Amino acid sequence: MKKNIIVGQSGGPTAVINGSLYGVVSEGLKQTEHVGHVYGMVNGIEGFLAGKCMDIGALEETGELEAVKTTPGAYLGSCRYKLPEDLSDPVYPQLFQKLEEKEIGYFFYIGGNDSMDTVSKLSRYAAGIDSDIRFIGVPKTIDNDLVETDHTPGFGSAAKYVATVVREITADASVYDNKKSVTIVEIMGRHAGWLTAASVLARKYKGDNPVLIYLPEVAFDQDAFIEKVRTSLETTSNLVVCISEGINDGNGTFVCEFASDVGVDNFGHKMLTGSGKYLENLVKEKLGVKVRSVELNVCQRCSSEMLSATDLTEAVNAGVFGVQSALAGETGKMITFIRHRNHPYELTYGTADVNIICNEEKPVPAEWITEDGSDISDAFIEYAAPLIQGDVTLPKKNGLPVFAYRK
Amino acid sequence: MKKNIIVGQSGGPTAVINGSLYGVVSEGLKQTEHVGHVYGMVNGIEGFLAGKCMDIGALEETGELEAVKTTPGAYLGSCRYKLPEDLSDPVYPQLFQKLEEKEIGYFFYIGGNDSMDTVSKLSRYAAGIDSDIRFIGVPKTIDNDLVETDHTPGFGSAAKYVATVVREITADASVYDNKKSVTIVEIMGRHAGWLTAASVLARKYKGDNPVLIYLPEVAFDQDAFIEKVRTSLETTSNLVVCISEGINDGNGTFVCEFASDVGVDNFGHKMLTGSGKYLENLVKEKLGVKVRSVELNVCQRCSSEMLSATDLTEAVNAGVFGVQSALAGETGKMITFIRHRNHPYELTYGTADVNIICNEEKPVPAEWITEDGSDISDAFIEYAAPLIQGDVTLPKKNGLPVFAYRK
């Protein structure tokens, strides 16, 4: 008997989360023997509970599905909604009634840790009531911090963005190379430094910028940092330093918090200073050189122009493999990436128990960070390089990328 | 008799300033009948005075010249050096002696207003001493504020970057479309709003984000702004507002200055807040909605991945035409762009007296801004659209663009 698919997106957007959506929808539509309609939850589980649902499968006929694949953000809209821990909460029967009404047999949720928590709870509740609806998580996060998978969709494109832009910033920062200067680039990653580590790929030759790279995995020592900047300026006039937004003193205090109580604005709000801005002031004070800080900001997770073809292909395949796994009987699983080798790069797809994943975070291994904590080792380069390969040709109109959006 | 060429770069970098350098060098090398060597000043006139000069023509043989064309920043290095107003200053004979030693017949300076001031002074000094060295300015600025030319190389690529990234930020900002939010994007442009105006190109349909756009050409009224944001949120849940860094009250006070005295940091430095950050706090205070501000920062002037093919071609041609004009006997001129029509877009190159250019700034015409100062008219779209057309395929290695750099 045919059942319907429902798919949702949750958490922060990435450049390829819609690639995975495309994968689920296009594969679902192919499985005509087992699948009826392919529905989309609008604004995730929160929107679905409020009755927001669309026939996303219909986009194939209108030709819009192709543009969804390369549109950044979350086509279906997202949410940050946490299901209750207590599985006897009335929201569960309410939700399952809605799923039954729509004759859902296969439920896909594309997201990070919190989304996997949703998949975990729903699949456990389903087991408790003997429901045969299958729940599959499709991973997504630029942070690359999910366990049980070699890497996550979204990381490769964000890493390519960071490496490209840091290379561009280095070119920009080097034009007054007869004067000394420091440029501090602040990169996303509160707890895991994967994305900041990717800035090492920007180096064009040994000793090139970014000369210094700091991750949250290593306790940040302000005095040692200043000393490193001072000695690095002796050989590199225009120094570029990459730091993770989450660098901290090793005892739970973020570097940006050292500056957070310095003043209030006109309205009495605390002036929040990022870690980059704080270190900009620190270097200016201690070394008296020209310093600026650049916060890469949201562009690192939503750049369509710097998509990695490898990342996009894998994101799509994660969605496709998710549908195939559900049809093969799996539930309570997240799709995983298994890397077999680097030369040539070879990857297959698998599944892992979602319960193991949802409460864990994977840091950059200590052995991939140099001993003094200011650089990244070649082992990381070996790991990350294959993930940023290949360019994606975007659909364009009037010089700009064409993005899909809900009408 | 053969003479040599010298070329320099000055002022802030753009994505295509090296395109113009490529144009000068490649055309210079072609003119074997009239031109001997093609030299480059390292760090502009300041570096040249200090004896820093390279044989940039030699890059053609090594094959590196091709990569120079698409490398952002300033391959030769830049400077911000102002020649003395007094032409009897000893620096002038000193400089001309160095030019004579190198047997320079043609001098090219690629830059904005200040660089044209250099060309003006050198050509006037040359006339005074009956030197036959010819001085030509090649325009460059993302600000697009030079007079006597339809537009400037560097603007098209920066405009394409701004339009693309604002479209991406809109996608990113819209994922929680069940909640209200405001995103304020701060774009470069202290006195002229051309680049901020280009954000209008990001709209995918009538009424799309960015709904509000504010330029420095119009006095900024904070109360009217808040009222506009409030009413716009009624129809657009996730509002994107683009502002120029230089928005001001019409009496010379930048909006960011309203916040600049709010506090000092740990080191006693004034906490400088950008206009975007200031308005973020203002909206939070007055309307109580979720707000964030994004500063596009240096990437808007150094993005190689979002080069406009039209802009790059014109930047190269400006260099080529500069060499041809000098050989034809012109001096004390800047290369200009003359637009003949938009459908199809047609452009030719000309020259204008550099003395007219160096002390003027061209604002966005008042009639291209809507009456209440919160939007841009269709006439601007007509003007800007041709300048962002076409993509450039960059030389790539390991997934990243290959940039040229001085060894």
PDB file of C-alpha atoms in Angstrom, chain B residues 148-328:
ATOM      1  CA  GLU B 148      33.226  62.872 -16.376  1.00  0.00           C
ATOM      2  CA  THR B 149      32.700  59.122 -16.737  1.00  0.00           C
ATOM      3  CA  ASP B 150      29.460  57.110 -16.927  1.00  0.00           C
ATOM      4  CA  HIS B 151      30.778  54.757 -14.257  1.00  0.00           C
ATOM      5  CA  THR B 152      34.091  53.459 -12.913  1.00  0.00           C
ATOM      6  CA  PRO B 153      35.806  50.074 -13.124  1.00  0.00           C
ATOM      7  CA  GLY B 154      35.345  48.240  -9.832  1.00  0.00           C
ATOM      8  CA  PHE B 155      31.784  49.426  -9.297  1.00  0.00           C
ATOM      9  CA  GLY B 156      30.142  46.722 -11.421  1.00  0.00           C
ATOM     10  CA  SER B 157      31.762  43.837  -9.537  1.00  0.00           C
ATOM     11  CA  ALA B 158      31.125  45.429  -6.138  1.00  0.00           C
ATOM     12  CA  ALA B 159      27.494  46.062  -7.163  1.00  0.00           C
ATOM     13  CA  LYS B 160      27.149  42.438  -8.248  1.00  0.00           C
ATOM     14  CA  TYR B 161      28.605  41.311  -4.919  1.00  0.00           C
ATOM     15  CA  VAL B 162      26.197  43.510  -2.955  1.00  0.00           C
ATOM     16  CA  ALA B 163      23.145  42.414  -4.984  1.00  0.00           C
ATOM     17  CA  THR B 164      24.067  38.717  -4.754  1.00  0.00           C
ATOM     18  CA  VAL B 165      24.899  38.774  -1.057  1.00  0.00           C
ATOM     19  CA  VAL B 166      21.801  40.776  -0.110  1.00  0.00           C
ATOM     20  CA  ARG B 167      19.736  38.189  -2.006  1.00  0.00           C
ATOM     21  CA  GLU B 168      21.525  35.444  -0.053  1.00  0.00           C
ATOM     22  CA  ILE B 169      21.064  37.264   3.262  1.00  0.00           C
ATOM     23  CA  THR B 170      17.362  37.630   2.453  1.00  0.00           C
ATOM     24  CA  ALA B 171      17.128  33.848   1.942  1.00  0.00           C
ATOM     25  CA  ASP B 172      18.974  33.319   5.221  1.00  0.00           C
ATOM     26  CA  ALA B 173      16.850  35.851   7.111  1.00  0.00           C
ATOM     27  CA  SER B 174      13.572  34.358   5.903  1.00  0.00           C
ATOM     28  CA  VAL B 175      13.880  30.856   7.356  1.00  0.00           C
ATOM     29  CA  TYR B 176      11.990  31.692  10.549  1.00  0.00           C
ATOM     30  CA  ASP B 177       9.213  33.353   8.582  1.00  0.00           C
ATOM     31  CA  ASN B 178       6.696  32.686  11.309  1.00  0.00           C
ATOM     32  CA  LYS B 179       8.453  35.287  13.513  1.00  0.00           C
ATOM     33  CA  LYS B 180       9.104  38.974  12.845  1.00  0.00           C
ATOM     34  CA  SER B 181      12.690  40.130  12.385  1.00  0.00           C
ATOM     35  CA  VAL B 182      14.754  42.977  10.960  1.00  0.00           C
ATOM     36  CA  THR B 183      18.168  42.543   9.292  1.00  0.00           C
ATOM     37  CA  ILE B 184      20.180  45.713   8.688  1.00  0.00           C
ATOM     38  CA  VAL B 185      22.925  45.425   6.061  1.00  0.00           C
ATOM     39  CA  GLU B 186      25.628  48.108   6.157  1.00  0.00           C
ATOM     40  CA  ILE B 187      27.293  48.754   2.800  1.00  0.00           C
ATOM     41  CA  MET B 188      30.434  50.775   1.949  1.00  0.00           C
ATOM     42  CA  GLY B 189      30.116  54.372   0.754  1.00  0.00           C
ATOM     43  CA  ARG B 190      30.935  57.296   3.010  1.00  0.00           C
ATOM     44  CA  HIS B 191      29.703  60.101   0.748  1.00  0.00           C
ATOM     45  CA  ALA B 192      28.128  58.496  -2.325  1.00  0.00           C
ATOM     46  CA  GLY B 193      25.425  55.834  -2.176  1.00  0.00           C
ATOM     47  CA  TRP B 194      25.968  54.103  -5.525  1.00  0.00           C
ATOM     48  CA  LEU B 195      26.973  50.788  -4.007  1.00  0.00           C
ATOM     49  CA  THR B 196      24.152  50.753  -1.453  1.00  0.00           C
ATOM     50  CA  ALA B 197      21.707  51.601  -4.233  1.00  0.00           C
ATOM     51  CA  ALA B 198      22.847  48.436  -6.043  1.00  0.00           C
ATOM     52  CA  SER B 199      21.158  46.381  -3.319  1.00  0.00           C
ATOM     53  CA  VAL B 200      17.877  47.138  -5.107  1.00  0.00           C
ATOM     54  CA  LEU B 201      18.978  44.631  -7.776  1.00  0.00           C
ATOM     55  CA  ALA B 202      18.626  41.855  -5.176  1.00  0.00           C
ATOM     56  CA  ARG B 203      14.814  41.947  -5.360  1.00  0.00           C
ATOM     57  CA  LYS B 204      13.338  38.837  -6.980  1.00  0.00           C
ATOM     58  CA  TYR B 205       9.853  40.382  -7.333  1.00  0.00           C
ATOM     59  CA  LYS B 206       8.025  43.642  -6.614  1.00  0.00           C
ATOM     60  CA  GLY B 207       7.923  44.223  -2.874  1.00  0.00           C
ATOM     61  CA  ASP B 208      10.764  41.756  -2.142  1.00  0.00           C
ATOM     62  CA  ASN B 209      13.635  42.555   0.218  1.00  0.00           C
ATOM     63  CA  PRO B 210      15.487  44.792   0.646  1.00  0.00           C
ATOM     64  CA  VAL B 211      12.259  46.713   1.261  1.00  0.00           C
ATOM     65  CA  LEU B 212      14.073  49.810   2.549  1.00  0.00           C
ATOM     66  CA  ILE B 213      17.287  51.374   1.182  1.00  0.00           C
ATOM     67  CA  TYR B 214      18.968  54.481   2.629  1.00  0.00           C
ATOM     68  CA  LEU B 215      21.760  56.473   0.968  1.00  0.00           C
ATOM     69  CA  PRO B 216      23.979  59.267   2.320  1.00  0.00           C
ATOM     70  CA  GLU B 217      22.578  61.618  -0.331  1.00  0.00           C
ATOM     71  CA  VAL B 218      19.361  62.082   1.697  1.00  0.00           C
ATOM     72  CA  ALA B 219      19.238  63.418   5.282  1.00  0.00           C
ATOM     73  CA  PHE B 220      18.438  60.471   7.565  1.00  0.00           C
ATOM     74  CA  ASP B 221      15.541  61.007   9.970  1.00  0.00           C
ATOM     75  CA  GLN B 222      15.570  58.446  12.777  1.00  0.00           C
ATOM     76  CA  ASP B 223      11.870  58.833  13.675  1.00  0.00           C
ATOM     77  CA  ALA B 224      10.746  58.489  10.063  1.00  0.00           C
ATOM     78  CA  PHE B 225      13.013  55.425   9.743  1.00  0.00           C
ATOM     79  CA  ILE B 226      11.434  53.709  12.750  1.00  0.00           C
ATOM     80  CA  GLU B 227       7.951  54.453  11.417  1.00  0.00           C
ATOM     81  CA  LYS B 228       8.917  52.978   8.008  1.00  0.00           C
ATOM     82  CA  VAL B 229      10.277  49.835   9.656  1.00  0.00           C
ATOM     83  CA  ARG B 230       7.126  49.492  11.745  1.00  0.00           C
ATOM     84  CA  THR B 231       4.761  49.720   8.750  1.00  0.00           C
ATOM     85  CA  SER B 232       6.990  47.548   6.536  1.00  0.00           C
ATOM     86  CA  LEU B 233       6.918  44.761   9.137  1.00  0.00           C
ATOM     87  CA  GLU B 234       3.148  44.585   8.698  1.00  0.00           C
ATOM     88  CA  THR B 235       3.570  43.172   5.184  1.00  0.00           C
ATOM     89  CA  THR B 236       7.110  41.699   5.340  1.00  0.00           C
ATOM     90  CA  SER B 237       7.753  39.512   8.401  1.00  0.00           C
ATOM     91  CA  ASN B 238      11.504  39.270   7.870  1.00  0.00           C
ATOM     92  CA  LEU B 239      12.512  42.746   6.822  1.00  0.00           C
ATOM     93  CA  VAL B 240      15.893  43.469   5.210  1.00  0.00           C
ATOM     94  CA  VAL B 241      17.062  47.097   5.272  1.00  0.00           C
ATOM     95  CA  CYS B 242      20.180  48.250   3.389  1.00  0.00           C
ATOM     96  CA  ILE B 243      22.000  51.346   4.582  1.00  0.00           C
ATOM     97  CA  SER B 244      25.112  53.123   3.458  1.00  0.00           C
ATOM     98  CA  GLU B 245      27.844  53.427   6.111  1.00  0.00           C
ATOM     99  CA  GLY B 246      27.732  57.155   5.428  1.00  0.00           C
ATOM    100  CA  ILE B 247      24.077  57.895   6.213  1.00  0.00           C
ATOM    101  CA  ASN B 248      23.933  61.202   8.073  1.00  0.00           C
ATOM    102  CA  ASP B 249      21.535  63.785   9.474  1.00  0.00           C
ATOM    103  CA  GLY B 250      22.072  66.172   6.571  1.00  0.00           C
ATOM    104  CA  ASN B 251      24.135  68.507   8.726  1.00  0.00           C
ATOM    105  CA  GLY B 252      27.394  66.616   8.581  1.00  0.00           C
ATOM    106  CA  THR B 253      26.858  64.207  11.489  1.00  0.00           C
ATOM    107  CA  PHE B 254      27.074  60.542  10.541  1.00  0.00           C
ATOM    108  CA  VAL B 255      24.423  58.322  12.135  1.00  0.00           C
ATOM    109  CA  CYS B 256      27.189  56.196  13.638  1.00  0.00           C
ATOM    110  CA  GLU B 257      28.458  59.252  15.480  1.00  0.00           C
ATOM    111  CA  PHE B 258      25.286  59.389  17.558  1.00  0.00           C
ATOM    112  CA  ALA B 259      26.582  56.287  19.301  1.00  0.00           C
ATOM    113  CA  SER B 260      30.290  56.949  19.304  1.00  0.00           C
ATOM    114  CA  ASP B 261      30.486  58.430  22.781  1.00  0.00           C
ATOM    115  CA  VAL B 262      28.620  55.739  24.624  1.00  0.00           C
ATOM    116  CA  GLY B 263      31.528  54.047  26.290  1.00  0.00           C
ATOM    117  CA  VAL B 264      35.158  53.134  26.394  1.00  0.00           C
ATOM    118  CA  ASP B 265      36.603  49.654  26.292  1.00  0.00           C
ATOM    119  CA  ASN B 266      39.019  48.013  28.729  1.00  0.00           C
ATOM    120  CA  PHE B 267      41.869  50.060  27.275  1.00  0.00           C
ATOM    121  CA  GLY B 268      40.127  53.436  27.348  1.00  0.00           C
ATOM    122  CA  HIS B 269      39.437  53.423  23.596  1.00  0.00           C
ATOM    123  CA  LYS B 270      36.158  54.901  22.422  1.00  0.00           C
ATOM    124  CA  MET B 271      33.805  52.128  21.379  1.00  0.00           C
ATOM    125  CA  LEU B 272      33.104  52.937  17.753  1.00  0.00           C
ATOM    126  CA  THR B 273      29.782  51.612  16.582  1.00  0.00           C
ATOM    127  CA  GLY B 274      28.885  51.428  12.910  1.00  0.00           C
ATOM    128  CA  SER B 275      25.662  52.932  11.616  1.00  0.00           C
ATOM    129  CA  GLY B 276      24.201  49.424  11.240  1.00  0.00           C
ATOM    130  CA  LYS B 277      24.933  48.541  14.846  1.00  0.00           C
ATOM    131  CA  TYR B 278      23.483  51.854  16.014  1.00  0.00           C
ATOM    132  CA  LEU B 279      20.249  51.297  14.075  1.00  0.00           C
ATOM    133  CA  GLU B 280      20.107  47.688  15.329  1.00  0.00           C
ATOM    134  CA  ASN B 281      19.956  49.013  18.868  1.00  0.00           C
ATOM    135  CA  LEU B 282      17.492  51.747  17.887  1.00  0.00           C
ATOM    136  CA  VAL B 283      15.038  49.288  16.300  1.00  0.00           C
ATOM    137  CA  LYS B 284      15.381  46.885  19.245  1.00  0.00           C
ATOM    138  CA  GLU B 285      14.598  49.692  21.658  1.00  0.00           C
ATOM    139  CA  LYS B 286      11.718  51.269  19.747  1.00  0.00           C
ATOM    140  CA  LEU B 287       9.988  48.222  18.260  1.00  0.00           C
ATOM    141  CA  GLY B 288      11.087  45.323  20.452  1.00  0.00           C
ATOM    142  CA  VAL B 289      11.525  42.914  17.530  1.00  0.00           C
ATOM    143  CA  LYS B 290      14.449  40.604  16.782  1.00  0.00           C
ATOM    144  CA  VAL B 291      17.155  42.617  14.969  1.00  0.00           C
ATOM    145  CA  ARG B 292      20.624  41.895  13.694  1.00  0.00           C
ATOM    146  CA  SER B 293      23.044  43.966  11.669  1.00  0.00           C
ATOM    147  CA  VAL B 294      25.508  42.678   9.076  1.00  0.00           C
ATOM    148  CA  GLU B 295      28.483  44.749   7.936  1.00  0.00           C
ATOM    149  CA  LEU B 296      29.520  43.624   4.456  1.00  0.00           C
ATOM    150  CA  ASN B 297      33.061  44.787   5.168  1.00  0.00           C
ATOM    151  CA  VAL B 298      36.102  44.372   2.874  1.00  0.00           C
ATOM    152  CA  CYS B 299      34.674  41.423   0.930  1.00  0.00           C
ATOM    153  CA  GLN B 300      32.558  43.804  -1.173  1.00  0.00           C
ATOM    154  CA  ARG B 301      35.677  45.253  -2.763  1.00  0.00           C
ATOM    155  CA  CYS B 302      37.794  42.087  -3.094  1.00  0.00           C
ATOM    156  CA  SER B 303      35.457  39.293  -4.149  1.00  0.00           C
ATOM    157  CA  SER B 304      36.895  37.417  -7.109  1.00  0.00           C
ATOM    158  CA  GLU B 305      34.138  34.803  -7.100  1.00  0.00           C
ATOM    159  CA  MET B 306      31.489  37.394  -7.927  1.00  0.00           C
ATOM    160  CA  LEU B 307      33.374  39.356 -10.593  1.00  0.00           C
ATOM    161  CA  SER B 308      31.172  40.958 -13.228  1.00  0.00           C
ATOM    162  CA  ALA B 309      32.497  39.954 -16.665  1.00  0.00           C
ATOM    163  CA  THR B 310      31.333  43.319 -17.999  1.00  0.00           C
ATOM    164  CA  ASP B 311      33.252  45.170 -15.279  1.00  0.00           C
ATOM    165  CA  LEU B 312      36.407  43.118 -15.771  1.00  0.00           C
ATOM    166  CA  THR B 313      36.348  43.571 -19.540  1.00  0.00           C
ATOM    167  CA  GLU B 314      35.882  47.323 -19.171  1.00  0.00           C
ATOM    168  CA  ALA B 315      38.649  47.533 -16.548  1.00  0.00           C
ATOM    169  CA  VAL B 316      41.059  45.753 -18.906  1.00  0.00           C
ATOM    170  CA  ASN B 317      39.965  47.941 -21.814  1.00  0.00           C
ATOM    171  CA  ALA B 318      40.481  51.105 -19.731  1.00  0.00           C
ATOM    172  CA  GLY B 319      44.133  50.068 -19.341  1.00  0.00           C
ATOM    173  CA  VAL B 320      44.464  49.201 -23.023  1.00  0.00           C
ATOM    174  CA  PHE B 321      42.844  52.476 -24.095  1.00  0.00           C
ATOM    175  CA  GLY B 322      45.098  54.335 -21.665  1.00  0.00           C
ATOM    176  CA  VAL B 323      48.209  53.038 -23.441  1.00  0.00           C
ATOM    177  CA  GLN B 324      46.736  53.820 -26.861  1.00  0.00           C
ATOM    178  CA  SER B 325      45.826  57.359 -25.755  1.00  0.00           C
ATOM    179  CA  ALA B 326      49.311  58.025 -24.379  1.00  0.00           C
ATOM    180  CA  LEU B 327      50.900  56.758 -27.578  1.00  0.00           C
ATOM    181  CA  ALA B 328      48.538  59.022 -29.534  1.00  0.00           C
TER     182      ALA B 328
END
